[in-house]
Amino acid sequence: MMARKGSPSLQALTRARRRELGMRSMEAVLYESELETLDVIKTRLNLTSRSEVLRMMIAKTDPDSFTPADAAVIREDAA
């Protein structure tokens, strides 16, 4: 029997395949405007998910370029 799209068994297979590739899922809390930005990039580049956009952004970012001042801005936004 073949699993139907969206079925729990297909989701489990997808998760297992991704785990084999070293991928993990996470929950992110973002402002609506940030989600809109992800969606604009996703559409413009014909990507299939916001996760792909985030992975692309991380790949193009130098982690050493972030500073404590950058973190302070994010903390202020969340307050």
mmCIF file of C-alpha atoms in Angstrom:
data_model
loop_
_atom_site.group_PDB
_atom_site.id
_atom_site.type_symbol
_atom_site.label_atom_id
_atom_site.label_comp_id
_atom_site.label_asym_id
_atom_site.label_seq_id
_atom_site.Cartn_x
_atom_site.Cartn_y
_atom_site.Cartn_z
ATOM 1 C CA MET A 1 0.000 0.000 0.000
ATOM 2 C CA MET A 2 1.368 3.406 -0.967
ATOM 3 C CA ALA A 3 1.263 6.238 1.585
ATOM 4 C CA ARG A 4 -0.932 9.178 0.621
ATOM 5 C CA LYS A 5 0.453 12.703 0.604
ATOM 6 C CA GLY A 6 0.028 14.184 4.059
ATOM 7 C CA SER A 7 -0.571 10.817 5.707
ATOM 8 C CA PRO A 8 1.181 10.111 9.015
ATOM 9 C CA SER A 9 3.153 7.236 7.470
ATOM 10 C CA LEU A 10 4.459 9.459 4.655
ATOM 11 C CA GLN A 11 5.379 12.145 7.184
ATOM 12 C CA ALA A 12 7.299 9.571 9.224
ATOM 13 C CA LEU A 13 9.173 8.411 6.117
ATOM 14 C CA THR A 14 10.020 12.003 5.225
ATOM 15 C CA ARG A 15 11.284 12.711 8.761
ATOM 16 C CA ALA A 16 13.386 9.528 8.729
ATOM 17 C CA ARG A 17 14.914 10.427 5.349
ATOM 18 C CA ARG A 18 15.740 13.919 6.574
ATOM 19 C CA ARG A 19 17.290 12.568 9.792
ATOM 20 C CA GLU A 20 19.518 10.320 7.673
ATOM 21 C CA LEU A 21 20.700 13.466 5.883
ATOM 22 C CA GLY A 22 21.506 15.104 9.220
ATOM 23 C CA MET A 23 18.511 17.446 9.096
ATOM 24 C CA ARG A 24 16.421 18.339 12.145
ATOM 25 C CA SER A 25 13.297 20.422 12.536
ATOM 26 C CA MET A 26 12.753 23.361 14.865
ATOM 27 C CA GLU A 27 10.105 25.860 15.776
ATOM 28 C CA ALA A 28 10.817 29.534 15.171
ATOM 29 C CA VAL A 29 8.870 32.502 16.490
ATOM 30 C CA LEU A 30 8.951 35.333 13.957
ATOM 31 C CA TYR A 31 7.114 38.569 13.320
ATOM 32 C CA GLU A 32 4.584 38.545 10.484
ATOM 33 C CA SER A 33 6.802 40.911 8.501
ATOM 34 C CA GLU A 34 9.698 38.453 8.795
ATOM 35 C CA LEU A 35 7.485 35.619 7.547
ATOM 36 C CA GLU A 36 6.383 37.824 4.656
ATOM 37 C CA THR A 37 10.039 38.446 3.788
ATOM 38 C CA LEU A 38 10.712 34.703 3.774
ATOM 39 C CA ASP A 39 7.674 34.175 1.536
ATOM 40 C CA VAL A 40 8.774 36.886 -0.912
ATOM 41 C CA ILE A 41 12.211 35.296 -1.235
ATOM 42 C CA LYS A 42 10.671 31.825 -1.514
ATOM 43 C CA THR A 43 8.401 32.928 -4.350
ATOM 44 C CA ARG A 44 11.051 34.972 -6.165
ATOM 45 C CA LEU A 45 13.537 32.086 -6.162
ATOM 46 C CA ASN A 46 10.921 29.374 -6.723
ATOM 47 C CA LEU A 47 11.853 27.557 -3.515
ATOM 48 C CA THR A 48 9.493 25.040 -1.953
ATOM 49 C CA SER A 49 9.623 26.102 1.688
ATOM 50 C CA ARG A 50 10.597 28.758 4.172
ATOM 51 C CA SER A 51 13.134 26.243 5.489
ATOM 52 C CA GLU A 52 14.930 26.344 2.147
ATOM 53 C CA VAL A 53 15.049 30.141 2.377
ATOM 54 C CA LEU A 54 16.475 29.979 5.893
ATOM 55 C CA ARG A 55 19.094 27.385 4.889
ATOM 56 C CA MET A 56 20.120 29.578 1.954
ATOM 57 C CA MET A 57 20.374 32.643 4.190
ATOM 58 C CA ILE A 58 22.502 30.765 6.722
ATOM 59 C CA ALA A 59 24.769 29.443 3.976
ATOM 60 C CA LYS A 60 25.366 32.983 2.694
ATOM 61 C CA THR A 61 26.000 34.466 6.136
ATOM 62 C CA ASP A 62 29.320 34.725 7.928
ATOM 63 C CA PRO A 63 28.548 33.812 11.562
ATOM 64 C CA ASP A 64 31.578 35.810 12.677
ATOM 65 C CA SER A 65 29.976 38.989 11.323
ATOM 66 C CA PHE A 66 27.372 39.039 14.124
ATOM 67 C CA THR A 67 28.131 41.212 17.125
ATOM 68 C CA PRO A 68 26.724 41.660 20.634
ATOM 69 C CA ALA A 69 25.136 44.867 19.310
ATOM 70 C CA ASP A 70 23.186 42.783 16.752
ATOM 71 C CA ALA A 71 21.925 40.539 19.554
ATOM 72 C CA ALA A 72 20.922 43.583 21.627
ATOM 73 C CA VAL A 73 18.697 44.843 18.785
ATOM 74 C CA ILE A 74 16.899 41.500 18.620
ATOM 75 C CA ARG A 75 16.411 41.469 22.396
ATOM 76 C CA GLU A 76 15.002 45.001 22.269
ATOM 77 C CA ASP A 77 12.559 43.997 19.514
ATOM 78 C CA ALA A 78 11.282 41.088 21.606
ATOM 79 C CA ALA A 79 10.723 43.217 24.715
#
